[in-house]
PDB file of C-alpha atoms and ligand atoms in Angstrom:
ATOM      1  CA  MET A   3     101.559  63.624  97.916  1.00  0.00           C
ATOM      2  CA  ASP A   4      99.879  66.105  95.647  1.00  0.00           C
ATOM      3  CA  ASN A   5      99.706  69.387  97.459  1.00  0.00           C
ATOM      4  CA  LYS A   6      99.199  71.261  94.247  1.00  0.00           C
ATOM      5  CA  LYS A   7      95.447  70.981  94.149  1.00  0.00           C
ATOM      6  CA  ASN A   8      95.242  72.884  97.411  1.00  0.00           C
ATOM      7  CA  ASN A   9      97.283  75.736  96.046  1.00  0.00           C
ATOM      8  CA  PRO A  10      95.852  79.148  95.292  1.00  0.00           C
ATOM      9  CA  PRO A  11      95.492  80.256  91.651  1.00  0.00           C
ATOM     10  CA  ILE A  12      98.511  81.730  89.914  1.00  0.00           C
ATOM     11  CA  CYS A  13      98.681  84.982  88.016  1.00  0.00           C
ATOM     12  CA  SER A  14     100.771  84.020  85.008  1.00  0.00           C
ATOM     13  CA  TYR A  15     102.425  86.370  82.577  1.00  0.00           C
ATOM     14  CA  GLU A  16     102.893  83.603  80.011  1.00  0.00           C
ATOM     15  CA  ASP A  17     102.992  85.014  76.483  1.00  0.00           C
ATOM     16  CA  SER A  18     102.503  88.522  77.805  1.00  0.00           C
ATOM     17  CA  ASP A  19     104.317  91.555  76.465  1.00  0.00           C
ATOM     18  CA  TYR A  20     104.408  92.957  80.023  1.00  0.00           C
ATOM     19  CA  GLN A  21     107.984  94.212  79.752  1.00  0.00           C
ATOM     20  CA  SER A  22     107.358  96.080  76.544  1.00  0.00           C
ATOM     21  CA  SER A  23     103.800  97.383  77.070  1.00  0.00           C
ATOM     22  CA  PHE A  24     103.995  98.133  80.802  1.00  0.00           C
ATOM     23  CA  TRP A  25     107.603  99.228  81.248  1.00  0.00           C
ATOM     24  CA  ASP A  26     109.275 100.148  77.980  1.00  0.00           C
ATOM     25  CA  LYS A  27     106.349 101.971  76.362  1.00  0.00           C
ATOM     26  CA  GLY A  28     104.018 102.411  79.304  1.00  0.00           C
ATOM     27  CA  GLY A  29     105.257 105.766  80.609  1.00  0.00           C
ATOM     28  CA  ARG A  30     106.671 104.157  83.739  1.00  0.00           C
ATOM     29  CA  GLU A  31     110.188 105.552  83.703  1.00  0.00           C
ATOM     30  CA  TYR A  32     109.461 107.324  86.985  1.00  0.00           C
ATOM     31  CA  GLU A  33     108.274 104.135  88.741  1.00  0.00           C
ATOM     32  CA  ASP A  34     111.248 102.192  87.402  1.00  0.00           C
ATOM     33  CA  ARG A  35     113.766 104.777  88.561  1.00  0.00           C
ATOM     34  CA  VAL A  36     112.357 105.271  92.057  1.00  0.00           C
ATOM     35  CA  GLU A  37     112.358 101.489  92.518  1.00  0.00           C
ATOM     36  CA  ALA A  38     116.033 101.483  91.562  1.00  0.00           C
ATOM     37  CA  VAL A  39     116.709 104.121  94.246  1.00  0.00           C
ATOM     38  CA  ALA A  40     114.897 102.097  96.914  1.00  0.00           C
ATOM     39  CA  LEU A  41     116.644  98.872  95.912  1.00  0.00           C
ATOM     40  CA  LYS A  42     120.037 100.496  96.092  1.00  0.00           C
ATOM     41  CA  ARG A  43     119.288 101.728  99.594  1.00  0.00           C
ATOM     42  CA  LEU A  44     118.119  98.353 100.856  1.00  0.00           C
ATOM     43  CA  LEU A  45     120.380  95.840  99.121  1.00  0.00           C
ATOM     44  CA  PRO A  46     123.493  94.588 100.877  1.00  0.00           C
ATOM     45  CA  LYS A  47     126.695  95.556  99.051  1.00  0.00           C
ATOM     46  CA  GLY A  48     127.088  92.045  97.792  1.00  0.00           C
ATOM     47  CA  GLY A  49     126.671  88.387  98.470  1.00  0.00           C
ATOM     48  CA  ARG A  50     126.958  84.925  97.009  1.00  0.00           C
ATOM     49  CA  LEU A  51     123.519  83.833  95.952  1.00  0.00           C
ATOM     50  CA  LEU A  52     120.459  85.971  95.395  1.00  0.00           C
ATOM     51  CA  LEU A  53     116.971  84.693  94.615  1.00  0.00           C
ATOM     52  CA  GLU A  54     114.852  87.035  92.532  1.00  0.00           C
ATOM     53  CA  LEU A  55     111.231  85.952  92.967  1.00  0.00           C
ATOM     54  CA  GLY A  56     109.039  86.964  90.046  1.00  0.00           C
ATOM     55  CA  ALA A  57     112.019  88.132  88.024  1.00  0.00           C
ATOM     56  CA  GLY A  58     109.941  88.571  84.863  1.00  0.00           C
ATOM     57  CA  ALA A  59     112.047  89.693  81.936  1.00  0.00           C
ATOM     58  CA  GLY A  60     114.905  90.655  84.263  1.00  0.00           C
ATOM     59  CA  ARG A  61     114.175  94.369  84.546  1.00  0.00           C
ATOM     60  CA  ASN A  62     115.735  94.636  88.006  1.00  0.00           C
ATOM     61  CA  THR A  63     118.365  91.893  87.658  1.00  0.00           C
ATOM     62  CA  PRO A  64     121.239  94.145  86.438  1.00  0.00           C
ATOM     63  CA  ARG A  65     120.800  96.135  89.666  1.00  0.00           C
ATOM     64  CA  TYR A  66     122.030  93.219  91.790  1.00  0.00           C
ATOM     65  CA  THR A  67     125.598  94.039  90.879  1.00  0.00           C
ATOM     66  CA  GLY A  68     127.379  92.796  93.999  1.00  0.00           C
ATOM     67  CA  TYR A  69     126.140  89.196  93.753  1.00  0.00           C
ATOM     68  CA  GLU A  70     128.171  86.278  92.464  1.00  0.00           C
ATOM     69  CA  ARG A  71     125.140  84.405  91.219  1.00  0.00           C
ATOM     70  CA  ILE A  72     121.468  85.210  90.730  1.00  0.00           C
ATOM     71  CA  VAL A  73     118.581  82.781  90.438  1.00  0.00           C
ATOM     72  CA  LEU A  74     115.743  84.269  88.403  1.00  0.00           C
ATOM     73  CA  LEU A  75     112.442  82.625  89.244  1.00  0.00           C
ATOM     74  CA  ASP A  76     109.212  83.249  87.405  1.00  0.00           C
ATOM     75  CA  TYR A  77     106.116  81.223  86.629  1.00  0.00           C
ATOM     76  CA  SER A  78     106.214  82.350  83.030  1.00  0.00           C
ATOM     77  CA  HIS A  79     108.603  80.552  80.715  1.00  0.00           C
ATOM     78  CA  THR A  80     108.292  83.254  78.072  1.00  0.00           C
ATOM     79  CA  GLN A  81     109.255  85.997  80.566  1.00  0.00           C
ATOM     80  CA  LEU A  82     112.371  83.989  81.445  1.00  0.00           C
ATOM     81  CA  GLU A  83     113.219  83.632  77.741  1.00  0.00           C
ATOM     82  CA  GLN A  84     113.103  87.425  77.478  1.00  0.00           C
ATOM     83  CA  ALA A  85     115.363  87.673  80.532  1.00  0.00           C
ATOM     84  CA  GLN A  86     117.803  85.257  78.892  1.00  0.00           C
ATOM     85  CA  GLN A  87     117.922  87.422  75.781  1.00  0.00           C
ATOM     86  CA  ARG A  88     118.700  90.427  77.941  1.00  0.00           C
ATOM     87  CA  LEU A  89     121.206  88.861  80.343  1.00  0.00           C
ATOM     88  CA  GLY A  90     122.678  85.942  78.420  1.00  0.00           C
ATOM     89  CA  ARG A  91     123.296  82.370  79.480  1.00  0.00           C
ATOM     90  CA  SER A  92     126.479  82.662  81.510  1.00  0.00           C
ATOM     91  CA  GLY A  93     126.741  80.682  84.727  1.00  0.00           C
ATOM     92  CA  LYS A  94     126.036  83.872  86.681  1.00  0.00           C
ATOM     93  CA  TYR A  95     122.308  83.573  85.997  1.00  0.00           C
ATOM     94  CA  VAL A  96     120.154  80.533  86.726  1.00  0.00           C
ATOM     95  CA  TYR A  97     116.674  80.526  85.172  1.00  0.00           C
ATOM     96  CA  VAL A  98     113.905  78.674  86.987  1.00  0.00           C
ATOM     97  CA  ALA A  99     110.242  78.398  86.010  1.00  0.00           C
ATOM     98  CA  ALA A 100     108.327  77.498  89.155  1.00  0.00           C
ATOM     99  CA  ASP A 101     105.304  78.128  91.289  1.00  0.00           C
ATOM    100  CA  LEU A 102     106.001  80.462  94.212  1.00  0.00           C
ATOM    101  CA  TYR A 103     103.855  78.342  96.501  1.00  0.00           C
ATOM    102  CA  ARG A 104     106.098  75.321  95.803  1.00  0.00           C
ATOM    103  CA  LEU A 105     109.653  76.550  95.611  1.00  0.00           C
ATOM    104  CA  PRO A 106     112.029  73.873  94.276  1.00  0.00           C
ATOM    105  CA  PHE A 107     114.998  74.815  96.490  1.00  0.00           C
ATOM    106  CA  ILE A 108     116.617  73.205  99.519  1.00  0.00           C
ATOM    107  CA  LYS A 109     116.277  74.940 102.878  1.00  0.00           C
ATOM    108  CA  GLY A 110     118.547  77.798 103.813  1.00  0.00           C
ATOM    109  CA  LEU A 111     120.085  78.189 100.352  1.00  0.00           C
ATOM    110  CA  PHE A 112     120.016  81.917  99.660  1.00  0.00           C
ATOM    111  CA  ASP A 113     121.702  84.760 101.489  1.00  0.00           C
ATOM    112  CA  THR A 114     119.377  87.306  99.846  1.00  0.00           C
ATOM    113  CA  ALA A 115     115.942  87.234  98.257  1.00  0.00           C
ATOM    114  CA  THR A 116     113.953  89.953  96.522  1.00  0.00           C
ATOM    115  CA  MET A 117     110.263  90.001  95.691  1.00  0.00           C
ATOM    116  CA  ILE A 118     109.141  93.104  93.855  1.00  0.00           C
ATOM    117  CA  ARG A 119     105.662  93.628  92.379  1.00  0.00           C
ATOM    118  CA  VAL A 120     104.854  90.003  93.084  1.00  0.00           C
ATOM    119  CA  LEU A 121     102.965  89.839  96.392  1.00  0.00           C
ATOM    120  CA  HIS A 122     100.480  91.953  94.480  1.00  0.00           C
ATOM    121  CA  HIS A 123      99.339  88.742  92.718  1.00  0.00           C
ATOM    122  CA  MET A 124      99.250  86.414  95.716  1.00  0.00           C
ATOM    123  CA  THR A 125      95.890  85.167  96.940  1.00  0.00           C
ATOM    124  CA  ASP A 126      97.629  83.495  99.860  1.00  0.00           C
ATOM    125  CA  ALA A 127     100.474  85.879 100.659  1.00  0.00           C
ATOM    126  CA  PRO A 128     101.469  84.328 104.031  1.00  0.00           C
ATOM    127  CA  LYS A 129     101.915  80.955 102.337  1.00  0.00           C
ATOM    128  CA  ALA A 130     104.217  82.486  99.720  1.00  0.00           C
ATOM    129  CA  LEU A 131     106.214  84.359 102.380  1.00  0.00           C
ATOM    130  CA  GLU A 132     106.682  81.163 104.350  1.00  0.00           C
ATOM    131  CA  GLN A 133     108.219  79.557 101.263  1.00  0.00           C
ATOM    132  CA  VAL A 134     110.670  82.442 101.067  1.00  0.00           C
ATOM    133  CA  TRP A 135     111.594  82.054 104.740  1.00  0.00           C
ATOM    134  CA  ASN A 136     112.359  78.370 104.217  1.00  0.00           C
ATOM    135  CA  VAL A 137     114.808  78.854 101.358  1.00  0.00           C
ATOM    136  CA  MET A 138     116.676  81.712 103.032  1.00  0.00           C
ATOM    137  CA  GLN A 139     119.666  81.120 105.209  1.00  0.00           C
ATOM    138  CA  LEU A 140     119.718  82.146 108.838  1.00  0.00           C
ATOM    139  CA  ASP A 141     119.782  85.932 109.074  1.00  0.00           C
ATOM    140  CA  GLY A 142     119.507  86.413 105.317  1.00  0.00           C
ATOM    141  CA  THR A 143     118.206  89.635 103.775  1.00  0.00           C
ATOM    142  CA  PHE A 144     114.752  89.734 102.257  1.00  0.00           C
ATOM    143  CA  ILE A 145     113.618  92.748 100.253  1.00  0.00           C
ATOM    144  CA  LEU A 146     109.882  92.806  99.732  1.00  0.00           C
ATOM    145  CA  GLU A 147     107.797  95.279  97.779  1.00  0.00           C
ATOM    146  CA  PHE A 148     104.030  95.293  98.138  1.00  0.00           C
ATOM    147  CA  ALA A 149     101.119  97.337  96.847  1.00  0.00           C
ATOM    148  CA  ASN A 150      99.649  99.420  99.646  1.00  0.00           C
ATOM    149  CA  LYS A 151      95.881  99.796 100.036  1.00  0.00           C
ATOM    150  CA  LEU A 152      96.416 102.618 102.551  1.00  0.00           C
ATOM    151  CA  ASN A 153      97.587 105.094  99.916  1.00  0.00           C
ATOM    152  CA  LEU A 154      96.591 108.734  99.685  1.00  0.00           C
ATOM    153  CA  LYS A 155      94.626 108.281  96.473  1.00  0.00           C
ATOM    154  CA  SER A 156      92.496 105.463  97.877  1.00  0.00           C
ATOM    155  CA  MET A 157      91.901 107.429 101.091  1.00  0.00           C
ATOM    156  CA  LEU A 158      90.647 110.439  99.105  1.00  0.00           C
ATOM    157  CA  ARG A 159      88.483 108.273  96.873  1.00  0.00           C
ATOM    158  CA  TYR A 160      87.004 106.581  99.928  1.00  0.00           C
ATOM    159  CA  TRP A 161      86.245 109.846 101.726  1.00  0.00           C
ATOM    160  CA  PHE A 162      84.640 111.324  98.607  1.00  0.00           C
ATOM    161  CA  GLY A 163      82.454 108.248  98.152  1.00  0.00           C
ATOM    162  CA  ARG A 164      84.117 107.128  94.944  1.00  0.00           C
ATOM    163  CA  GLN A 165      85.413 103.841  96.333  1.00  0.00           C
ATOM    164  CA  ALA A 166      83.413 101.279  98.278  1.00  0.00           C
ATOM    165  CA  TRP A 167      86.226  99.497 100.151  1.00  0.00           C
ATOM    166  CA  SER A 168      87.952 101.043 103.120  1.00  0.00           C
ATOM    167  CA  PRO A 169      91.725 101.568 102.872  1.00  0.00           C
ATOM    168  CA  PHE A 170      91.963 101.442 106.681  1.00  0.00           C
ATOM    169  CA  THR A 171      90.874  97.858 107.365  1.00  0.00           C
ATOM    170  CA  PRO A 172      93.507  95.093 107.648  1.00  0.00           C
ATOM    171  CA  GLU A 173      92.241  92.680 104.962  1.00  0.00           C
ATOM    172  CA  GLN A 174      93.604  92.697 101.426  1.00  0.00           C
ATOM    173  CA  VAL A 175      91.541  94.091  98.578  1.00  0.00           C
ATOM    174  CA  GLU A 176      91.306  92.427  95.156  1.00  0.00           C
ATOM    175  CA  PHE A 177      90.741  95.451  92.928  1.00  0.00           C
ATOM    176  CA  ALA A 178      91.104  93.390  89.738  1.00  0.00           C
ATOM    177  CA  ARG A 179      91.270  89.620  89.323  1.00  0.00           C
ATOM    178  CA  LEU A 180      94.454  88.360  91.044  1.00  0.00           C
ATOM    179  CA  ASN A 181      95.588  91.910  91.816  1.00  0.00           C
ATOM    180  CA  PHE A 182      95.760  92.680  95.508  1.00  0.00           C
ATOM    181  CA  ASP A 183      96.556  95.698  97.636  1.00  0.00           C
ATOM    182  CA  PHE A 184      97.598  95.081 101.235  1.00  0.00           C
ATOM    183  CA  HIS A 185      97.515  96.990 104.510  1.00  0.00           C
ATOM    184  CA  PRO A 186     101.115  97.725 105.631  1.00  0.00           C
ATOM    185  CA  LYS A 187     100.402  96.552 109.165  1.00  0.00           C
ATOM    186  CA  THR A 188      99.082  93.221 107.918  1.00  0.00           C
ATOM    187  CA  VAL A 189     102.218  92.614 105.835  1.00  0.00           C
ATOM    188  CA  ARG A 190     104.398  93.530 108.820  1.00  0.00           C
ATOM    189  CA  ASN A 191     102.470  91.029 110.955  1.00  0.00           C
ATOM    190  CA  TRP A 192     102.892  88.244 108.404  1.00  0.00           C
ATOM    191  CA  LEU A 193     106.633  88.850 108.288  1.00  0.00           C
ATOM    192  CA  THR A 194     107.159  89.070 112.033  1.00  0.00           C
ATOM    193  CA  ASN A 195     104.942  86.023 112.657  1.00  0.00           C
ATOM    194  CA  LEU A 196     107.320  84.016 110.468  1.00  0.00           C
ATOM    195  CA  GLY A 197     110.260  85.337 112.472  1.00  0.00           C
ATOM    196  CA  PHE A 198     111.505  88.107 110.186  1.00  0.00           C
ATOM    197  CA  ARG A 199     112.886  91.272 111.770  1.00  0.00           C
ATOM    198  CA  ILE A 200     111.993  94.390 109.835  1.00  0.00           C
ATOM    199  CA  GLU A 201     115.019  96.660 109.520  1.00  0.00           C
ATOM    200  CA  LYS A 202     113.866  99.353 107.139  1.00  0.00           C
ATOM    201  CA  THR A 203     110.725 100.549 105.422  1.00  0.00           C
ATOM    202  CA  LEU A 204     110.754 102.904 102.441  1.00  0.00           C
ATOM    203  CA  THR A 205     107.720 104.406 100.769  1.00  0.00           C
ATOM    204  CA  VAL A 206     108.005 104.573  96.996  1.00  0.00           C
ATOM    205  CA  SER A 207     106.150 106.256  94.129  1.00  0.00           C
ATOM    206  CA  HIS A 208     104.866 109.262  96.094  1.00  0.00           C
ATOM    207  CA  PHE A 209     104.109 111.053  92.850  1.00  0.00           C
ATOM    208  CA  ARG A 210     102.431 108.293  90.867  1.00  0.00           C
ATOM    209  CA  MET A 211      99.788 110.612  89.446  1.00  0.00           C
ATOM    210  CA  GLY A 212      99.218 111.135  85.740  1.00  0.00           C
ATOM    211  CA  ILE A 213      99.041 114.911  85.987  1.00  0.00           C
ATOM    212  CA  LEU A 214     102.369 115.192  87.863  1.00  0.00           C
ATOM    213  CA  LYS A 215     104.109 112.734  85.575  1.00  0.00           C
ATOM    214  CA  ARG A 216     102.909 114.665  82.524  1.00  0.00           C
ATOM    215  CA  THR A 217     103.769 118.152  83.773  1.00  0.00           C
ATOM    216  CA  LEU A 218     106.956 117.774  85.825  1.00  0.00           C
ATOM    217  CA  PRO A 219     110.294 116.466  84.554  1.00  0.00           C
ATOM    218  CA  THR A 220     110.976 112.857  85.583  1.00  0.00           C
ATOM    219  CA  PRO A 221     114.398 113.607  87.159  1.00  0.00           C
ATOM    220  CA  LEU A 222     112.748 116.146  89.485  1.00  0.00           C
ATOM    221  CA  LEU A 223     110.052 113.657  90.550  1.00  0.00           C
ATOM    222  CA  VAL A 224     112.688 110.971  91.099  1.00  0.00           C
ATOM    223  CA  PHE A 225     114.761 113.376  93.206  1.00  0.00           C
ATOM    224  CA  LEU A 226     111.758 114.355  95.357  1.00  0.00           C
ATOM    225  CA  ASP A 227     110.619 110.767  95.746  1.00  0.00           C
ATOM    226  CA  SER A 228     114.086 109.698  96.859  1.00  0.00           C
ATOM    227  CA  ILE A 229     113.898 112.246  99.693  1.00  0.00           C
ATOM    228  CA  PHE A 230     110.365 111.282 100.696  1.00  0.00           C
ATOM    229  CA  GLN A 231     111.189 107.557 100.689  1.00  0.00           C
ATOM    230  CA  TRP A 232     112.721 107.882 104.154  1.00  0.00           C
ATOM    231  CA  THR A 233     109.347 108.972 105.615  1.00  0.00           C
ATOM    232  CA  GLY A 234     108.336 105.323 105.194  1.00  0.00           C
ATOM    233  CA  ALA A 235     109.924 104.708 108.579  1.00  0.00           C
ATOM    234  CA  ILE A 236     107.086 106.729 110.136  1.00  0.00           C
ATOM    235  CA  PHE A 237     104.001 106.347 107.928  1.00  0.00           C
ATOM    236  CA  GLN A 238     103.145 104.619 104.647  1.00  0.00           C
ATOM    237  CA  TRP A 239     100.700 106.394 102.357  1.00  0.00           C
ATOM    238  CA  THR A 240     102.222 105.570  98.979  1.00  0.00           C
ATOM    239  CA  PRO A 241     100.941 102.978  96.484  1.00  0.00           C
ATOM    240  CA  SER A 242     104.201 101.031  96.821  1.00  0.00           C
ATOM    241  CA  VAL A 243     106.156 100.082  99.961  1.00  0.00           C
ATOM    242  CA  PHE A 244     109.596  98.454 100.226  1.00  0.00           C
ATOM    243  CA  VAL A 245     110.605  96.516 103.323  1.00  0.00           C
ATOM    244  CA  LYS A 246     114.008  95.156 104.257  1.00  0.00           C
ATOM    245  CA  ALA A 247     113.695  92.216 106.617  1.00  0.00           C
ATOM    246  CA  ARG A 248     116.204  89.789 108.109  1.00  0.00           C
ATOM    247  CA  GLY A 249     115.552  86.142 108.784  1.00  0.00           C
ATOM    248  CA  GLY A 250     115.581  82.669 107.326  1.00  0.00           C
ATOM    249  CA  SER A 251     115.506  78.986 108.046  1.00  0.00           C
ATOM    250  CA  ARG A 252     117.290  77.765 111.156  1.00  0.00           C
ATOM    251  CA  GLU A 253     117.565  74.314 109.623  1.00  0.00           C
ATOM    252  CA  SER A 254     119.872  75.497 106.894  1.00  0.00           C
ATOM    253  CA  VAL A 255     122.411  72.950 105.807  1.00  0.00           C
ATOM    254  CA  PRO A 256     125.619  74.305 104.326  1.00  0.00           C
ATOM    255  CA  GLY A 257     124.968  72.937 100.849  1.00  0.00           C
ATOM    256  CA  ASP A 258     127.207  73.200  97.823  1.00  0.00           C
ATOM    257  CA  ARG A 259     126.756  76.772  96.619  1.00  0.00           C
ATOM    258  CA  GLU A 260     128.857  76.215  93.490  1.00  0.00           C
ATOM    259  CA  ASN A 261     126.916  73.316  92.038  1.00  0.00           C
ATOM    260  CA  VAL A 262     123.578  74.533  90.674  1.00  0.00           C
ATOM    261  CA  LEU A 263     122.107  71.028  90.664  1.00  0.00           C
ATOM    262  CA  ALA A 264     122.551  70.852  94.434  1.00  0.00           C
ATOM    263  CA  PHE A 265     120.209  73.850  94.815  1.00  0.00           C
ATOM    264  CA  PHE A 266     117.089  71.936  93.924  1.00  0.00           C
ATOM    265  CA  LYS A 267     114.585  69.773  95.701  1.00  0.00           C
ATOM    266  CA  CYS A 268     111.527  68.108  94.244  1.00  0.00           C
ATOM    267  CA  PRO A 269     108.594  70.535  94.490  1.00  0.00           C
ATOM    268  CA  GLU A 270     106.198  67.587  94.612  1.00  0.00           C
ATOM    269  CA  CYS A 271     107.614  65.516  97.477  1.00  0.00           C
ATOM    270  CA  GLY A 272     110.429  67.688  98.844  1.00  0.00           C
ATOM    271  CA  HIS A 273     113.204  65.177  98.171  1.00  0.00           C
ATOM    272  CA  ALA A 274     116.779  66.318  97.487  1.00  0.00           C
ATOM    273  CA  PRO A 275     119.087  65.808  95.707  1.00  0.00           C
ATOM    274  CA  LEU A 276     117.594  65.269  92.276  1.00  0.00           C
ATOM    275  CA  GLU A 277     119.366  63.175  89.649  1.00  0.00           C
ATOM    276  CA  ASN A 278     120.643  64.939  86.586  1.00  0.00           C
ATOM    277  CA  ASN A 279     119.652  63.312  83.303  1.00  0.00           C
ATOM    278  CA  ARG A 280     120.736  66.231  81.107  1.00  0.00           C
ATOM    279  CA  THR A 281     117.302  67.013  79.642  1.00  0.00           C
ATOM    280  CA  TYR A 282     115.526  66.602  82.956  1.00  0.00           C
ATOM    281  CA  LEU A 283     116.055  66.242  86.705  1.00  0.00           C
ATOM    282  CA  LEU A 284     114.670  63.044  88.157  1.00  0.00           C
ATOM    283  CA  CYS A 285     113.305  62.782  91.668  1.00  0.00           C
ATOM    284  CA  PRO A 286     114.480  59.363  92.871  1.00  0.00           C
ATOM    285  CA  LYS A 287     111.718  59.283  95.477  1.00  0.00           C
ATOM    286  CA  CYS A 288     108.478  60.119  93.649  1.00  0.00           C
ATOM    287  CA  ARG A 289     109.907  59.507  90.118  1.00  0.00           C
ATOM    288  CA  ASN A 290     108.709  62.842  88.757  1.00  0.00           C
ATOM    289  CA  LYS A 291     110.825  64.350  85.986  1.00  0.00           C
ATOM    290  CA  TRP A 292     111.476  68.072  85.798  1.00  0.00           C
ATOM    291  CA  GLU A 293     112.472  69.368  82.414  1.00  0.00           C
ATOM    292  CA  ILE A 294     115.626  71.307  81.580  1.00  0.00           C
ATOM    293  CA  LYS A 295     115.186  73.035  78.247  1.00  0.00           C
ATOM    294  CA  ASP A 296     116.968  75.931  76.583  1.00  0.00           C
ATOM    295  CA  GLY A 297     118.781  76.730  79.820  1.00  0.00           C
ATOM    296  CA  ILE A 298     115.588  76.943  81.894  1.00  0.00           C
ATOM    297  CA  TYR A 299     114.788  74.553  84.751  1.00  0.00           C
ATOM    298  CA  ASP A 300     111.047  73.944  84.628  1.00  0.00           C
ATOM    299  CA  PHE A 301     109.390  72.861  87.889  1.00  0.00           C
ATOM    300  CA  ARG A 302     105.816  73.787  87.023  1.00  0.00           C
ATOM    301  CA  GLU A 303     104.567  70.419  85.745  1.00  0.00           C
ATOM    302  CA  PRO A 304     106.516  67.167  85.605  1.00  0.00           C
ATOM    303  CA  VAL A 305     107.312  65.771  82.161  1.00  0.00           C
ATOM    304  CA  ASN A 306     106.641  62.150  82.986  1.00  0.00           C
ATOM    305  CA  GLY A 307     106.071  59.421  80.435  1.00  0.00           C
TER     306      GLY A 307
HETATM  307 ZN1   ZN B 425     109.726  63.922  94.385  1.00  0.00          ZN
END
């Protein structure tokens, strides 16, 4: 069964200097710090196994302090290599290169999942969210960040005739190739249709405007944003929205949470467990081989032959 051909295109950060150009030198200290505030407010105090979807170079990973083990998933191998350099190769971190539309994990594995600045790149967001639901245990915690089309800036631009698309309609807008903004109500519907219960909504980055960021001190903007974040419970007009939802697969089997190899299933045919051959994991059913190299499990393309 090759379900891959039917999959939507992937926005890959392979060989990109995203961490350095966007975060470290990109004047985004404010965005980074207000995200940290929101995460702290939404994350459970701790847990056993957290899945970080679209972990990139591990910018947020050190913030998941209460977790025994963290699985960093990204499509880009090079981003994961950067994360490894930052976080090291201890057993606490598991690095997985995989496609979000074909997660290589058994059902009901994770007690928590986070997905920050990732939905933004999903052509088929409901399909990706369904994958997350499947790998989460019953009543797990899912923290989702999405880019909001209904933000104040886009409303003003629309009213002043400087933007063709309406921020008020439910469909997503692709403002650059593989970059999407979503309507908050649409995202809520996707989540609740899957069975998630939304517990909290925070609005983030209220002051993401060049002129404010240049003229006001960052700590002041962070302080103000952290107060305004709570208004997300009532209305969402910021470019970024964080949602805490509860849910997860009812079919969860109490697998072995200590043995990393027992986490995986074949992304091609769904079979688990896979056989460990040191440099690759073999699927005994469809015979595909998934490479293990430099401490990264690679489920993007099989290494058959
Ligand atoms: Zn298989």
